[in-house]
Coordinates of C-alpha atoms in Angstrom, one line a residue:
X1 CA -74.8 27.0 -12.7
X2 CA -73.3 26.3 -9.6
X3 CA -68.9 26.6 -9.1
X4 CA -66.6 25.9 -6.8
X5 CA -63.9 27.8 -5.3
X6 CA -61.0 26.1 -3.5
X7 CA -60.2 27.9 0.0
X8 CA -58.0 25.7 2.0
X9 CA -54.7 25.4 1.3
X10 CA -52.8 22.0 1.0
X11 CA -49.5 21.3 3.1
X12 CA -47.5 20.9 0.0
X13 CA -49.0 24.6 -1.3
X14 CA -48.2 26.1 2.3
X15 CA -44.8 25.1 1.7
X16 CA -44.2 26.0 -1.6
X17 CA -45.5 29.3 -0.6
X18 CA -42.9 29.4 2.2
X19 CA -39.9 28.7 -0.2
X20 CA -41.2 31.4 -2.5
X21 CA -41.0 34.0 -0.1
X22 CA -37.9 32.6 1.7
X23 CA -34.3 34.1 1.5
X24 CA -32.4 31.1 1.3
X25 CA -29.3 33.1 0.4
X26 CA -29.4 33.6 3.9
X27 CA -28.0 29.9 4.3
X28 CA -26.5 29.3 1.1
X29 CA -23.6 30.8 -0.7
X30 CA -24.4 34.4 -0.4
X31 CA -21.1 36.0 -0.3
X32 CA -18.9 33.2 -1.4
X33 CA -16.6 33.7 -4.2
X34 CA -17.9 30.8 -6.2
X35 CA -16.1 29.2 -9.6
X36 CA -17.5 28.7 -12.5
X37 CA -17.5 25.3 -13.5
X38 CA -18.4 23.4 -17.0
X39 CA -19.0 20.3 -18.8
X40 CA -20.4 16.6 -19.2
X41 CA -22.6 16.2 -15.3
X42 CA -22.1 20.5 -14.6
X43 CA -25.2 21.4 -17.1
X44 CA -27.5 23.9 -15.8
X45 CA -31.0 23.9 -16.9
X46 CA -33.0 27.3 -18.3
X47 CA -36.0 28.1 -15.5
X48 CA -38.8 27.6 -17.4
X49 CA -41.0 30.2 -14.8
X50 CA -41.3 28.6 -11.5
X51 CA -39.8 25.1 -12.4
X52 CA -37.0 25.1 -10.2
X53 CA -38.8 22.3 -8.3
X54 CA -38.6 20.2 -11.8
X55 CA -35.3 21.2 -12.4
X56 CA -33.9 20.2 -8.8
X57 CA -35.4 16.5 -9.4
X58 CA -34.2 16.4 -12.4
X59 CA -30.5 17.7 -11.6
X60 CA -30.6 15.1 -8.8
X61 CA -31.4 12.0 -10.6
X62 CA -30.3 12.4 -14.2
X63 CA -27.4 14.8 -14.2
X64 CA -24.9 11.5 -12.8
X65 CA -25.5 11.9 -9.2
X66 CA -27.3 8.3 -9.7
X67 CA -24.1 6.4 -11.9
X68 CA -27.5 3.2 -12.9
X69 CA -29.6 6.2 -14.1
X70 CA -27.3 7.5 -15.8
X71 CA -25.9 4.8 -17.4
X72 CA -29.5 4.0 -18.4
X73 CA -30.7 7.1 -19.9
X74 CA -28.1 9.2 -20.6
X75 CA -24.4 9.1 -22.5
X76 CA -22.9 10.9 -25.1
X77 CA -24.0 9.1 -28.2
X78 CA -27.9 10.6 -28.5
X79 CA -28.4 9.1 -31.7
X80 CA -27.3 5.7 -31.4
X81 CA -29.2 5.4 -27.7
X82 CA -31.3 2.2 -28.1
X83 CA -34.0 4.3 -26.0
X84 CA -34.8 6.3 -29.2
X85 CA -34.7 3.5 -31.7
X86 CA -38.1 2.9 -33.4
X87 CA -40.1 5.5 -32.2
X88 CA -42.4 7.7 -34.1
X89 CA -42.0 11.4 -34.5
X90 CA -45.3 11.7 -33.7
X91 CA -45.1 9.6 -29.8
X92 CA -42.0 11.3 -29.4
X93 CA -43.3 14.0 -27.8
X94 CA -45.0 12.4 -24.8
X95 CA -42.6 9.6 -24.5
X96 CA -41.5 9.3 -20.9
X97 CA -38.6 7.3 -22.2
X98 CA -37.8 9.3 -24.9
X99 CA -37.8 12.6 -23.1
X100 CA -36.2 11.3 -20.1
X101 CA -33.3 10.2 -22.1
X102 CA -33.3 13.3 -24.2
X103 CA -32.6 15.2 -21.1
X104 CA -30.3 12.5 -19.3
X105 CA -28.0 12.6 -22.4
X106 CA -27.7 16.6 -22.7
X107 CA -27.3 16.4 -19.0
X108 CA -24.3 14.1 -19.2
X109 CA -22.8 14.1 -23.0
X110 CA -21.5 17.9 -21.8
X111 CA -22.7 18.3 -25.2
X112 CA -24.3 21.8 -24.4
X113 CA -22.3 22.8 -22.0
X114 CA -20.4 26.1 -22.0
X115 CA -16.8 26.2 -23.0
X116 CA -14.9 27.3 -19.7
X117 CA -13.2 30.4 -21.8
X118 CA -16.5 32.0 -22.2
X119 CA -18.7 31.4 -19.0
X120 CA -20.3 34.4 -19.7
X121 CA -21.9 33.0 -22.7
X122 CA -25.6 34.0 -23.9
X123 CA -25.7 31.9 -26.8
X124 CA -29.1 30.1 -26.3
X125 CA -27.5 26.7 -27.5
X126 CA -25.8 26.2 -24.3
X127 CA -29.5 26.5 -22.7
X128 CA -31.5 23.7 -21.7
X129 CA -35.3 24.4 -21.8
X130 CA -36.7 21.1 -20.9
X131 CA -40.2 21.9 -22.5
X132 CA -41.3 18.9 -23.7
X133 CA -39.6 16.7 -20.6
X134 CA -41.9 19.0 -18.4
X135 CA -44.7 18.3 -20.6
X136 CA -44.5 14.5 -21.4
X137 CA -44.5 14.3 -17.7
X138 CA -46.7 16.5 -15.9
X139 CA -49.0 17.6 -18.9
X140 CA -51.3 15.4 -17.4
X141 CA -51.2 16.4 -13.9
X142 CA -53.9 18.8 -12.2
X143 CA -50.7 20.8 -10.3
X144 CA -47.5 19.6 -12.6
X145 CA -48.7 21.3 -15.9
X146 CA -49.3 24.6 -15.4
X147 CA -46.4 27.4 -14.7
X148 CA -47.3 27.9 -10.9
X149 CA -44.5 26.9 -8.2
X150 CA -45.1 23.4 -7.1
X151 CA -43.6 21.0 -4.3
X152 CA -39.8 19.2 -5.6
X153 CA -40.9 16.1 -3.1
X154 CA -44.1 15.7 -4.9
X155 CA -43.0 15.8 -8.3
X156 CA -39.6 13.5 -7.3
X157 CA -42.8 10.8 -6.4
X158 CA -44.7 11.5 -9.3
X159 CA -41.9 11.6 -12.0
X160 CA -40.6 8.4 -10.3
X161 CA -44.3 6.7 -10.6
X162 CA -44.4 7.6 -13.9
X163 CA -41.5 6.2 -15.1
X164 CA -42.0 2.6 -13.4
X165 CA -45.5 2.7 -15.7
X166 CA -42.9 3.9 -18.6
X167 CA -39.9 1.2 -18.0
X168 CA -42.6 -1.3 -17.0
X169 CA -44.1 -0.9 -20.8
X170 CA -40.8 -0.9 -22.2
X171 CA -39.9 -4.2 -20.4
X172 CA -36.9 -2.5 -18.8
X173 CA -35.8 -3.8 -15.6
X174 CA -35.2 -3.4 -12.8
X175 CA -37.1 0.0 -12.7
X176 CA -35.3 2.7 -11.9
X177 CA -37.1 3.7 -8.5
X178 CA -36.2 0.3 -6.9
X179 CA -32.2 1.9 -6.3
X180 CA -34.3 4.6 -4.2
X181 CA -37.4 2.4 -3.0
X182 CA -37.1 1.0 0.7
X183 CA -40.1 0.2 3.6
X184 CA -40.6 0.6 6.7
X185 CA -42.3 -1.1 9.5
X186 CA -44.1 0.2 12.9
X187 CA -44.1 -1.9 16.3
X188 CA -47.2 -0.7 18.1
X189 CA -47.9 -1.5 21.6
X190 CA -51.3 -1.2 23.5
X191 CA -50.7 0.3 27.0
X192 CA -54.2 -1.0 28.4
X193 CA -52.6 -5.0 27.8
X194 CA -49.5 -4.6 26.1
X195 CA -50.5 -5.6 23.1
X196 CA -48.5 -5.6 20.1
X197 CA -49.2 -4.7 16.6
X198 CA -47.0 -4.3 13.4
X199 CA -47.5 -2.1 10.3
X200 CA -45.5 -2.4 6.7
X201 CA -45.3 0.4 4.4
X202 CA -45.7 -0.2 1.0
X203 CA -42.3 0.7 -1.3
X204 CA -41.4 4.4 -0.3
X205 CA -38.6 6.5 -2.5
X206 CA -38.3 9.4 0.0
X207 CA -38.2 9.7 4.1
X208 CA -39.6 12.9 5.5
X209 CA -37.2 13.4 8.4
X210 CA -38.1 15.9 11.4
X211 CA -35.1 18.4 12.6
X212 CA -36.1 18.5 16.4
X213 CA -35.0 21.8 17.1
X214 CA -34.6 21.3 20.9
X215 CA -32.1 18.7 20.4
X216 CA -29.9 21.8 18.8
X217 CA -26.7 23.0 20.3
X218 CA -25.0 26.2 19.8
X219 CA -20.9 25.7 18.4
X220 CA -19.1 28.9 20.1
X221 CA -17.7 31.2 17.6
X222 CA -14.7 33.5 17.8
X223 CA -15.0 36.8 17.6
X224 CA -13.5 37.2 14.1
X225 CA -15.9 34.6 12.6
X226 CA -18.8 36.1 14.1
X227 CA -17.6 39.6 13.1
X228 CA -17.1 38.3 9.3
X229 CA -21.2 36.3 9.8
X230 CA -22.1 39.7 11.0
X231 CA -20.8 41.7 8.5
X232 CA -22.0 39.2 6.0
X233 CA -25.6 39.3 6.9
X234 CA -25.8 43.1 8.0
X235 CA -27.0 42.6 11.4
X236 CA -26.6 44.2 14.3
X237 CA -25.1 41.7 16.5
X238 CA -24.4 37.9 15.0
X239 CA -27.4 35.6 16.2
X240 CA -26.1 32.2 17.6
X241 CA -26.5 29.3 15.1
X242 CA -28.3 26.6 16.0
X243 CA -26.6 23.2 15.2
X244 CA -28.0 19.4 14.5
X245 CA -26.3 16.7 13.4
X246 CA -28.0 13.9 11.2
X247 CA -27.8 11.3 13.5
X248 CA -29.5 13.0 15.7
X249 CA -32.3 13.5 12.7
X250 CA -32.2 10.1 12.1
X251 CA -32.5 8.9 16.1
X252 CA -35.2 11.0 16.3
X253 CA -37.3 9.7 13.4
X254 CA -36.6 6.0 14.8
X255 CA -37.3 6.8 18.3
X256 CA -40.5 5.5 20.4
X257 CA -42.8 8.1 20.2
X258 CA -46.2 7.9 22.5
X259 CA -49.8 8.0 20.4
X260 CA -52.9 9.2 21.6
X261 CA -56.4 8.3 20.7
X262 CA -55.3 5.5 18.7
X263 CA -58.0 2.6 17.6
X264 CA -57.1 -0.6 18.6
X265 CA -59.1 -3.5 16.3
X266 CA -58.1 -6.4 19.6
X267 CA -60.2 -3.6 21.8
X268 CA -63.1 -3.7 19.4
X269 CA -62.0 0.2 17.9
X270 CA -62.0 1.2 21.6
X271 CA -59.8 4.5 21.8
X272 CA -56.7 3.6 23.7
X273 CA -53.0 5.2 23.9
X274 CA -49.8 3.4 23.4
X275 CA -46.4 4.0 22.1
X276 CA -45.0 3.5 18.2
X277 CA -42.0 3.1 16.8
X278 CA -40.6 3.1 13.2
X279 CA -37.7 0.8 11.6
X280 CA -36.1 0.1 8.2
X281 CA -37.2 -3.1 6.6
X282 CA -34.9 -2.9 4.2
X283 CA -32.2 0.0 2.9
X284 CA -32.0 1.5 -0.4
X285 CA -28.8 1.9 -2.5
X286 CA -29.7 6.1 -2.4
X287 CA -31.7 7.2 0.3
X288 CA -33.5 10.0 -0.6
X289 CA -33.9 12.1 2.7
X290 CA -36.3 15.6 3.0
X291 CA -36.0 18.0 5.6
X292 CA -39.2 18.8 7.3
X293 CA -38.0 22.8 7.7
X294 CA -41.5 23.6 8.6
X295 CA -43.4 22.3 11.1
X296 CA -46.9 23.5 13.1
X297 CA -46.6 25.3 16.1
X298 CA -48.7 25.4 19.3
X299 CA -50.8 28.4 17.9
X300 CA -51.5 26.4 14.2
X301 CA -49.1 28.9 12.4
X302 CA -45.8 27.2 10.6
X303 CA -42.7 27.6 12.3
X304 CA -39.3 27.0 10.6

Protein backbone atom coordinates (compact mmCIF):
# COMPACT_ATOMS: atom_id res chain seq x y z
CA UNK A 1 0.00 0.00 0.00
CA UNK A 2 1.08 3.17 -0.93
CA UNK A 3 1.58 6.32 2.11
CA UNK A 4 2.21 9.61 2.25
CA UNK A 5 4.57 11.69 4.04
CA UNK A 6 4.06 15.42 4.50
CA UNK A 7 7.49 17.46 3.71
CA UNK A 8 6.72 21.02 3.38
CA UNK A 9 6.01 22.93 6.07
CA UNK A 10 3.01 25.43 6.38
CA UNK A 11 3.52 29.21 7.37
CA UNK A 12 1.52 28.80 10.44
CA UNK A 13 3.92 25.58 11.41
CA UNK A 14 7.11 27.77 10.52
CA UNK A 15 5.93 30.05 12.96
CA UNK A 16 4.94 28.07 15.70
CA UNK A 17 8.27 26.55 15.31
CA UNK A 18 9.85 30.02 15.74
CA UNK A 19 7.87 30.80 18.99
CA UNK A 20 8.98 27.44 20.37
CA UNK A 21 12.41 28.09 20.12
CA UNK A 22 12.17 31.89 20.84
CA UNK A 23 13.38 33.59 24.18
CA UNK A 24 10.66 35.92 24.52
CA UNK A 25 11.92 36.77 28.05
CA UNK A 26 14.21 38.65 26.11
CA UNK A 27 11.29 41.24 25.58
CA UNK A 28 9.06 40.58 28.33
CA UNK A 29 9.37 40.87 32.03
CA UNK A 30 12.50 39.09 32.52
CA UNK A 31 13.84 40.77 35.54
CA UNK A 32 10.90 42.66 36.75
CA UNK A 33 9.81 42.35 40.18
CA UNK A 34 6.29 41.29 39.34
CA UNK A 35 3.14 41.04 42.00
CA UNK A 36 1.18 38.46 42.44
CA UNK A 37 -2.31 39.21 41.76
CA UNK A 38 -5.73 37.17 42.38
CA UNK A 39 -9.28 36.90 41.84
CA UNK A 40 -12.63 37.17 39.64
CA UNK A 41 -10.82 38.22 35.66
CA UNK A 42 -6.88 37.28 37.19
CA UNK A 43 -7.41 33.30 36.72
CA UNK A 44 -4.59 31.53 35.20
CA UNK A 45 -5.17 28.41 33.29
CA UNK A 46 -3.04 24.89 33.85
CA UNK A 47 -0.88 24.24 30.41
CA UNK A 48 -2.29 21.42 29.20
CA UNK A 49 1.32 20.50 27.10
CA UNK A 50 1.76 22.89 24.42
CA UNK A 51 -1.65 24.74 24.74
CA UNK A 52 -0.52 28.01 25.52
CA UNK A 53 -1.85 29.04 22.07
CA UNK A 54 -5.47 27.89 23.48
CA UNK A 55 -4.96 29.36 26.54
CA UNK A 56 -3.88 32.89 25.17
CA UNK A 57 -7.34 33.00 22.98
CA UNK A 58 -9.00 31.95 25.56
CA UNK A 59 -7.52 34.44 28.31
CA UNK A 60 -8.24 37.18 25.62
CA UNK A 61 -11.83 36.71 24.94
CA UNK A 62 -13.37 35.07 27.99
CA UNK A 63 -11.37 36.14 31.04
CA UNK A 64 -13.48 39.97 30.77
CA UNK A 65 -11.16 41.57 28.47
CA UNK A 66 -14.50 41.51 26.08
CA UNK A 67 -17.27 43.10 28.94
CA UNK A 68 -20.48 41.38 25.94
CA UNK A 69 -18.62 38.01 26.16
CA UNK A 70 -18.44 38.07 29.30
CA UNK A 71 -21.56 38.99 30.22
CA UNK A 72 -22.73 36.28 27.82
CA UNK A 73 -20.95 33.35 28.97
CA UNK A 74 -19.51 33.88 32.05
CA UNK A 75 -20.72 35.31 35.80
CA UNK A 76 -20.57 33.91 39.09
CA UNK A 77 -23.76 32.05 39.37
CA UNK A 78 -22.65 28.58 37.26
CA UNK A 79 -25.64 26.88 38.17
CA UNK A 80 -28.31 29.09 37.47
CA UNK A 81 -26.57 30.19 33.96
CA UNK A 82 -29.47 29.70 31.42
CA UNK A 83 -26.57 28.37 29.01
CA UNK A 84 -26.58 25.13 30.99
CA UNK A 85 -30.28 24.71 31.53
CA UNK A 86 -31.71 21.58 29.67
CA UNK A 87 -28.87 20.00 28.57
CA UNK A 88 -28.02 16.33 28.82
CA UNK A 89 -25.08 14.93 30.66
CA UNK A 90 -24.35 13.08 27.95
CA UNK A 91 -24.04 16.41 24.99
CA UNK A 92 -22.46 18.12 27.69
CA UNK A 93 -19.31 17.17 26.85
CA UNK A 94 -19.05 18.49 23.24
CA UNK A 95 -21.27 21.36 23.82
CA UNK A 96 -19.56 24.51 22.53
CA UNK A 97 -21.97 26.49 24.55
CA UNK A 98 -21.74 24.54 27.46
CA UNK A 99 -17.95 24.39 27.69
CA UNK A 100 -17.43 27.83 26.61
CA UNK A 101 -19.53 28.99 29.52
CA UNK A 102 -18.00 26.49 31.87
CA UNK A 103 -14.80 28.17 31.30
CA UNK A 104 -16.04 31.87 30.95
CA UNK A 105 -17.71 31.45 34.41
CA UNK A 106 -14.41 29.93 36.28
CA UNK A 107 -12.68 32.64 34.41
CA UNK A 108 -14.71 35.41 35.86
CA UNK A 109 -16.78 34.15 39.13
CA UNK A 110 -12.91 34.23 40.78
CA UNK A 111 -14.46 31.14 42.01
CA UNK A 112 -11.02 29.20 41.75
CA UNK A 113 -8.91 31.61 42.17
CA UNK A 114 -6.16 31.72 44.76
CA UNK A 115 -6.60 33.45 47.99
CA UNK A 116 -3.93 36.40 47.87
CA UNK A 117 -2.49 35.04 51.52
CA UNK A 118 -1.29 31.91 49.95
CA UNK A 119 -0.08 32.61 46.22
CA UNK A 120 2.06 29.89 46.62
CA UNK A 121 -0.71 27.57 46.63
CA UNK A 122 -0.46 23.82 44.99
CA UNK A 123 -3.82 22.81 45.80
CA UNK A 124 -5.02 21.50 42.35
CA UNK A 125 -8.51 23.17 42.98
CA UNK A 126 -7.22 26.48 42.18
CA UNK A 127 -6.07 24.87 38.68
CA UNK A 128 -7.95 25.22 35.54
CA UNK A 129 -7.36 22.27 33.18
CA UNK A 130 -9.64 23.19 30.31
CA UNK A 131 -9.78 19.52 28.98
CA UNK A 132 -12.99 19.18 27.73
CA UNK A 133 -13.20 23.14 26.43
CA UNK A 134 -9.98 21.99 24.34
CA UNK A 135 -11.80 19.00 23.25
CA UNK A 136 -15.42 20.18 22.48
CA UNK A 137 -13.63 22.51 20.30
CA UNK A 138 -10.79 21.22 18.50
CA UNK A 139 -11.42 17.39 18.91
CA UNK A 140 -12.48 17.61 15.60
CA UNK A 141 -9.71 19.46 14.00
CA UNK A 142 -6.83 17.69 11.94
CA UNK A 143 -4.09 20.29 14.02
CA UNK A 144 -6.43 21.53 17.17
CA UNK A 145 -6.75 18.03 18.85
CA UNK A 146 -3.66 16.62 19.35
CA UNK A 147 -0.93 17.95 22.07
CA UNK A 148 1.52 19.43 19.41
CA UNK A 149 2.10 23.44 19.50
CA UNK A 150 -0.20 25.07 17.21
CA UNK A 151 -0.77 28.82 15.77
CA UNK A 152 -2.98 31.23 18.66
CA UNK A 153 -4.19 33.31 15.27
CA UNK A 154 -5.56 30.15 13.76
CA UNK A 155 -7.31 28.72 16.54
CA UNK A 156 -8.74 32.56 17.61
CA UNK A 157 -10.49 31.97 13.80
CA UNK A 158 -11.42 28.58 14.34
CA UNK A 159 -12.86 28.81 17.92
CA UNK A 160 -14.58 32.02 16.70
CA UNK A 161 -16.17 29.93 13.57
CA UNK A 162 -17.20 27.53 15.68
CA UNK A 163 -19.07 29.35 17.99
CA UNK A 164 -21.13 31.41 15.35
CA UNK A 165 -22.23 27.58 14.13
CA UNK A 166 -22.88 27.10 18.12
CA UNK A 167 -24.87 30.54 18.96
CA UNK A 168 -26.38 30.34 15.53
CA UNK A 169 -28.10 26.76 16.68
CA UNK A 170 -28.87 28.10 19.93
CA UNK A 171 -30.66 31.17 18.29
CA UNK A 172 -28.38 33.60 20.25
CA UNK A 173 -27.75 36.76 18.77
CA UNK A 174 -25.93 38.78 17.69
CA UNK A 175 -23.00 36.20 17.52
CA UNK A 176 -20.32 36.85 19.38
CA UNK A 177 -17.60 37.35 16.49
CA UNK A 178 -19.64 40.32 14.97
CA UNK A 179 -17.98 42.75 18.15
CA UNK A 180 -14.55 41.58 16.43
CA UNK A 181 -15.76 41.02 12.70
CA UNK A 182 -14.91 44.10 10.22
CA UNK A 183 -14.07 44.19 6.15
CA UNK A 184 -12.02 45.59 4.07
CA UNK A 185 -11.97 46.89 0.65
CA UNK A 186 -9.04 47.20 -2.11
CA UNK A 187 -8.90 50.10 -4.91
CA UNK A 188 -6.97 48.62 -7.72
CA UNK A 189 -5.72 50.69 -10.55
CA UNK A 190 -4.47 49.40 -13.96
CA UNK A 191 -1.26 51.39 -15.02
CA UNK A 192 -1.62 50.37 -18.83
CA UNK A 193 -5.29 52.64 -18.78
CA UNK A 194 -5.91 53.57 -15.48
CA UNK A 195 -8.39 51.43 -14.77
CA UNK A 196 -9.98 50.93 -11.65
CA UNK A 197 -11.12 47.95 -9.78
CA UNK A 198 -12.57 47.30 -6.20
CA UNK A 199 -12.31 44.17 -4.00
CA UNK A 200 -14.54 43.45 -0.58
CA UNK A 201 -13.43 41.07 1.91
CA UNK A 202 -15.76 38.85 3.33
CA UNK A 203 -16.20 39.42 7.45
CA UNK A 204 -12.64 39.18 8.93
CA UNK A 205 -12.06 38.95 13.05
CA UNK A 206 -8.25 39.64 12.88
CA UNK A 207 -5.84 42.03 10.71
CA UNK A 208 -2.36 40.75 10.08
CA UNK A 209 -0.37 43.93 10.36
CA UNK A 210 3.32 44.22 8.92
CA UNK A 211 6.09 46.08 11.33
CA UNK A 212 8.23 47.73 8.46
CA UNK A 213 11.43 47.58 10.15
CA UNK A 214 12.99 50.41 8.09
CA UNK A 215 10.47 52.78 9.19
CA UNK A 216 12.21 52.12 12.90
CA UNK A 217 14.07 54.80 14.83
CA UNK A 218 16.52 54.34 17.49
CA UNK A 219 15.28 56.42 21.16
CA UNK A 220 18.91 57.49 22.69
CA UNK A 221 19.45 56.07 25.98
CA UNK A 222 21.51 57.31 28.90
CA UNK A 223 24.19 55.66 30.04
CA UNK A 224 22.63 54.38 33.36
CA UNK A 225 19.59 52.84 31.39
CA UNK A 226 21.75 51.24 28.99
CA UNK A 227 24.10 50.10 31.72
CA UNK A 228 20.97 48.51 33.83
CA UNK A 229 19.58 46.79 29.79
CA UNK A 230 23.12 45.63 29.70
CA UNK A 231 23.43 44.17 32.82
CA UNK A 232 19.96 42.80 32.49
CA UNK A 233 20.60 40.90 29.35
CA UNK A 234 24.40 39.90 30.02
CA UNK A 235 25.75 41.42 27.00
CA UNK A 236 28.74 42.88 26.23
CA UNK A 237 27.75 46.24 25.06
CA UNK A 238 23.78 47.22 25.06
CA UNK A 239 22.50 46.90 21.33
CA UNK A 240 20.35 49.93 20.20
CA UNK A 241 16.63 49.25 20.30
CA UNK A 242 14.77 49.61 17.40
CA UNK A 243 11.49 51.59 17.89
CA UNK A 244 7.93 51.69 15.82
CA UNK A 245 4.99 53.19 16.69
CA UNK A 246 1.48 51.81 15.65
CA UNK A 247 0.55 54.35 13.55
CA UNK A 248 3.15 53.91 11.71
CA UNK A 249 2.01 49.94 11.49
CA UNK A 250 -1.13 50.94 10.69
CA UNK A 251 -0.09 53.72 7.78
CA UNK A 252 1.86 51.17 6.38
CA UNK A 253 -0.77 48.44 6.04
CA UNK A 254 -3.16 51.24 4.40
CA UNK A 255 -0.65 52.59 2.19
CA UNK A 256 -0.53 52.26 -1.88
CA UNK A 257 1.55 49.56 -2.44
CA UNK A 258 2.70 48.69 -6.34
CA UNK A 259 1.61 44.95 -7.73
CA UNK A 260 3.25 43.05 -10.22
CA UNK A 261 2.12 40.47 -12.59
CA UNK A 262 -1.34 41.12 -11.65
CA UNK A 263 -4.33 39.69 -14.11
CA UNK A 264 -6.55 42.16 -15.18
CA UNK A 265 -10.16 40.53 -16.42
CA UNK A 266 -10.94 44.37 -18.65
CA UNK A 267 -7.30 43.16 -20.42
CA UNK A 268 -8.67 39.75 -21.18
CA UNK A 269 -6.22 38.14 -18.13
CA UNK A 270 -3.40 39.96 -19.87
CA UNK A 271 -0.51 40.34 -17.20
CA UNK A 272 -0.21 43.99 -16.30
CA UNK A 273 1.21 46.00 -13.07
CA UNK A 274 -0.64 48.64 -11.15
CA UNK A 275 -0.84 49.84 -7.74
CA UNK A 276 -3.34 48.61 -4.58
CA UNK A 277 -4.48 49.94 -1.75
CA UNK A 278 -6.41 48.67 1.29
CA UNK A 279 -9.22 50.46 3.50
CA UNK A 280 -11.69 49.81 6.30
CA UNK A 281 -15.23 49.33 5.28
CA UNK A 282 -16.34 49.30 8.44
CA UNK A 283 -14.61 49.21 12.26
CA UNK A 284 -15.13 46.72 14.86
CA UNK A 285 -16.01 47.40 18.48
CA UNK A 286 -12.38 45.25 19.33
CA UNK A 287 -9.97 45.18 16.75
CA UNK A 288 -8.07 42.24 16.98
CA UNK A 289 -4.51 43.16 15.57
CA UNK A 290 -1.42 40.34 14.94
CA UNK A 291 1.97 41.25 14.55
CA UNK A 292 3.68 39.82 11.52
CA UNK A 293 7.16 39.38 13.67
CA UNK A 294 8.38 37.14 10.92
CA UNK A 295 8.66 37.94 7.59
CA UNK A 296 10.75 36.34 4.34
CA UNK A 297 13.92 37.68 3.52
CA UNK A 298 15.70 38.16 0.22
CA UNK A 299 17.54 34.73 0.53
CA UNK A 300 13.83 32.74 1.42
CA UNK A 301 14.92 32.34 5.16
CA UNK A 302 12.50 34.09 8.02
CA UNK A 303 13.73 37.06 9.40
CA UNK A 304 12.32 38.62 12.62
Amino acid sequence: PFSRQKTVKSTAELEVELNATYAFDAITEAGANLVPKSGAGLQGLQNLGNSCYMNSVVQLLLSGTIPEIAKRYGGDKIESHTNLQGISAKSATTDVIVQTTKLASALTSGAFACPESDMESTDPKFRLQPRMFKHAIGGDHVDFCTGQQQDAAQFLQHFLEKLDRAEKKAKKTPFSSSLVSFKTTTRFVCSSDKKIKYHDSPNETMISLPVPMEKATIIEESDEQASKRQKKDGEDEAKPIPTITFDTCIDFWAAEKTVEDYRWHHLDNAVAPGTSQTKFLNFPRYLIIQTQRYTWGADGSWIM
